[in-house]
XYZ file of N, CA and C in Angstrom:
228
model
N 62.466 -20.437 -36.497
C 62.721 -20.354 -35.064
C 61.537 -20.918 -34.287
N 60.295 -20.402 -34.481
C 59.145 -20.853 -33.735
C 58.716 -22.269 -34.075
N 59.038 -22.740 -35.289
C 58.584 -24.062 -35.699
C 59.312 -25.183 -34.976
N 60.543 -24.958 -34.544
C 61.295 -26.029 -33.911
C 61.009 -26.138 -32.409
N 60.470 -25.084 -31.797
C 60.185 -25.105 -30.371
C 58.818 -25.739 -30.141
N 58.770 -26.700 -29.212
C 57.519 -27.373 -28.896
C 57.267 -27.297 -27.395
N 55.994 -27.267 -27.026
C 55.601 -27.179 -25.628
C 54.642 -28.311 -25.292
N 54.795 -28.880 -24.095
C 53.874 -29.905 -23.617
C 52.873 -29.240 -22.687
N 51.596 -29.455 -22.974
C 50.531 -28.848 -22.189
C 49.406 -29.858 -21.978
N 48.599 -29.607 -20.951
C 47.425 -30.439 -20.683
C 46.179 -29.740 -21.198
N 45.304 -30.518 -21.814
C 44.007 -29.991 -22.234
C 43.090 -29.998 -21.018
N 42.434 -28.890 -20.728
C 41.546 -28.831 -19.576
C 40.205 -29.514 -19.853
N 39.948 -29.875 -21.103
C 38.699 -30.570 -21.440
C 38.852 -32.090 -21.374
N 39.784 -32.637 -22.171
C 39.921 -34.104 -22.237
C 41.047 -34.636 -21.357
N 41.822 -33.736 -20.745
C 42.913 -34.098 -19.832
C 44.092 -34.779 -20.522
N 44.137 -34.737 -21.839
C 45.271 -35.311 -22.560
C 46.477 -34.391 -22.443
N 47.665 -34.994 -22.352
C 48.903 -34.217 -22.398
C 49.324 -34.208 -23.861
N 49.419 -33.038 -24.444
C 49.743 -32.916 -25.862
C 50.999 -32.078 -26.042
N 51.675 -32.290 -27.145
C 52.864 -31.514 -27.477
C 52.562 -30.742 -28.748
N 52.723 -29.424 -28.660
C 52.374 -28.551 -29.778
C 53.537 -27.643 -30.152
N 53.617 -27.315 -31.422
C 54.612 -26.353 -31.892
C 54.227 -24.958 -31.416
N 55.201 -24.090 -31.299
C 54.949 -22.716 -30.851
C 53.886 -22.038 -31.710
N 53.844 -22.359 -33.003
C 52.881 -21.731 -33.911
C 51.432 -22.071 -33.567
N 51.209 -23.106 -32.759
C 49.845 -23.514 -32.401
C 49.261 -22.678 -31.262
N 50.084 -21.834 -30.648
C 49.642 -21.046 -29.501
C 49.363 -19.604 -29.876
N 48.502 -18.970 -29.078
C 48.275 -17.531 -29.141
C 48.465 -17.030 -27.713
N 49.066 -15.870 -27.578
C 49.324 -15.282 -26.269
C 48.651 -13.919 -26.209
N 47.865 -13.693 -25.158
C 47.195 -12.405 -24.964
C 47.753 -11.759 -23.704
N 48.305 -10.578 -23.865
C 48.886 -9.851 -22.741
C 47.881 -8.823 -22.237
N 47.341 -9.067 -21.035
C 46.355 -8.161 -20.457
C 47.007 -7.042 -19.675
N 46.188 -6.127 -19.210
C 46.686 -4.994 -18.421
C 47.255 -5.465 -17.087
N 46.775 -6.609 -16.598
C 47.282 -7.187 -15.355
C 47.641 -8.649 -15.613
N 48.387 -9.232 -14.703
C 48.774 -10.630 -14.859
C 47.543 -11.542 -14.842
N 46.515 -11.161 -14.092
C 45.292 -11.955 -14.031
C 44.581 -12.008 -15.378
N 44.844 -11.050 -16.242
C 44.178 -11.008 -17.543
C 45.091 -11.449 -18.676
N 46.237 -12.012 -18.343
C 47.176 -12.496 -19.352
C 47.002 -14.008 -19.475
N 46.828 -14.481 -20.714
C 46.579 -15.900 -20.913
C 47.142 -16.376 -22.253
N 47.255 -17.700 -22.373
C 47.601 -18.289 -23.664
C 46.482 -19.245 -24.054
N 46.369 -19.494 -25.350
C 45.319 -20.388 -25.820
C 45.848 -21.273 -26.941
N 45.169 -22.402 -27.108
C 45.499 -23.347 -28.173
C 44.283 -24.226 -28.410
N 44.271 -24.925 -29.541
C 43.226 -25.891 -29.828
C 43.799 -27.273 -29.583
N 43.125 -28.069 -28.769
C 43.608 -29.411 -28.441
C 43.507 -30.306 -29.670
N 44.614 -30.934 -30.063
C 44.569 -31.815 -31.230
C 43.839 -33.132 -30.943
N 43.652 -33.473 -29.667
C 42.974 -34.723 -29.318
C 41.459 -34.601 -29.367
N 40.927 -33.512 -28.786
C 39.465 -33.390 -28.705
C 38.906 -32.183 -29.447
N 39.777 -31.275 -29.915
C 39.322 -30.110 -30.674
C 38.849 -28.939 -29.826
N 38.986 -29.048 -28.493
C 38.526 -27.974 -27.611
C 39.438 -26.751 -27.717
N 38.831 -25.582 -27.602
C 39.595 -24.335 -27.507
C 39.971 -24.179 -26.040
N 41.259 -24.201 -25.745
C 41.744 -24.171 -24.365
C 42.380 -22.814 -24.081
N 42.051 -22.253 -22.922
C 42.605 -20.959 -22.510
C 43.107 -21.115 -21.085
N 44.378 -20.753 -20.868
C 44.980 -20.905 -19.545
C 45.726 -19.634 -19.155
N 45.801 -19.349 -17.851
C 46.541 -18.169 -17.401
C 48.030 -18.311 -17.705
N 48.665 -17.187 -18.000
C 50.094 -17.187 -18.330
C 50.846 -16.263 -17.377
N 51.683 -16.857 -16.532
C 52.533 -16.084 -15.644
C 53.772 -15.601 -16.387
N 54.646 -14.925 -15.682
C 55.833 -14.321 -16.295
C 56.705 -15.332 -17.031
N 56.944 -16.490 -16.418
C 57.813 -17.496 -17.047
C 57.201 -18.043 -18.328
N 55.891 -18.274 -18.325
C 55.215 -18.769 -19.526
C 55.250 -17.707 -20.619
N 54.980 -16.466 -20.250
C 55.025 -15.369 -21.227
C 56.422 -15.289 -21.857
N 57.457 -15.365 -21.023
C 58.831 -15.287 -21.528
C 59.145 -16.456 -22.460
N 58.725 -17.665 -22.093
C 58.993 -18.841 -22.926
C 58.259 -18.754 -24.259
N 56.991 -18.364 -24.216
C 56.207 -18.301 -25.452
C 56.680 -17.180 -26.374
N 56.947 -15.996 -25.817
C 57.415 -14.900 -26.676
C 58.802 -15.217 -27.224
N 59.651 -15.862 -26.412
C 60.979 -16.250 -26.871
C 60.936 -17.247 -28.013
N 59.867 -18.040 -28.069
C 59.715 -19.035 -29.135
C 59.000 -18.461 -30.351
N 58.634 -17.189 -30.271
C 58.011 -16.544 -31.425
C 56.506 -16.718 -31.514
N 55.849 -17.024 -30.394
C 54.400 -17.201 -30.395
C 53.720 -15.873 -30.727
N 52.687 -15.953 -31.546
C 51.902 -14.779 -31.915
C 51.298 -14.150 -30.665
N 51.539 -12.859 -30.473
C 51.126 -12.166 -29.254
C 50.213 -10.991 -29.571
N 49.180 -10.825 -28.762
C 48.341 -9.629 -28.887
C 48.249 -8.970 -27.526
N 48.188 -7.657 -27.548
C 48.092 -6.900 -26.301
C 46.647 -6.460 -26.133
N 46.070 -6.823 -24.984
C 44.686 -6.452 -24.693
C 44.658 -5.068 -24.063
N 43.779 -4.222 -24.538
C 43.648 -2.871 -24.003
C 42.634 -2.878 -22.876
N 42.878 -2.080 -21.828
C 41.901 -2.029 -20.729
C 40.579 -1.425 -21.211
N 39.502 -1.951 -20.681
C 38.181 -1.443 -21.046
C 37.916 -0.192 -20.228
N 37.551 0.873 -20.924
C 37.265 2.120 -20.221
C 35.777 2.196 -19.946
N 35.420 2.465 -18.712
C 34.007 2.493 -18.346
C 33.602 3.848 -18.061
């Protein structure tokens, strides 16, 4: 299921538009939307890219079977 779904994204380092399989992404669900993000490694330049993930992105990535982790709030 996740292997056939591909996403087009821009690398924030080299500005290349790349197409990656769902398996290339990681999704982190934070306590708030501001702390929710997805990440991938750019195949063009090798940079570790991290971008904010809104509701639609979260739904698309989880629907494609992207590996998801839930971030716990830091207690101070």
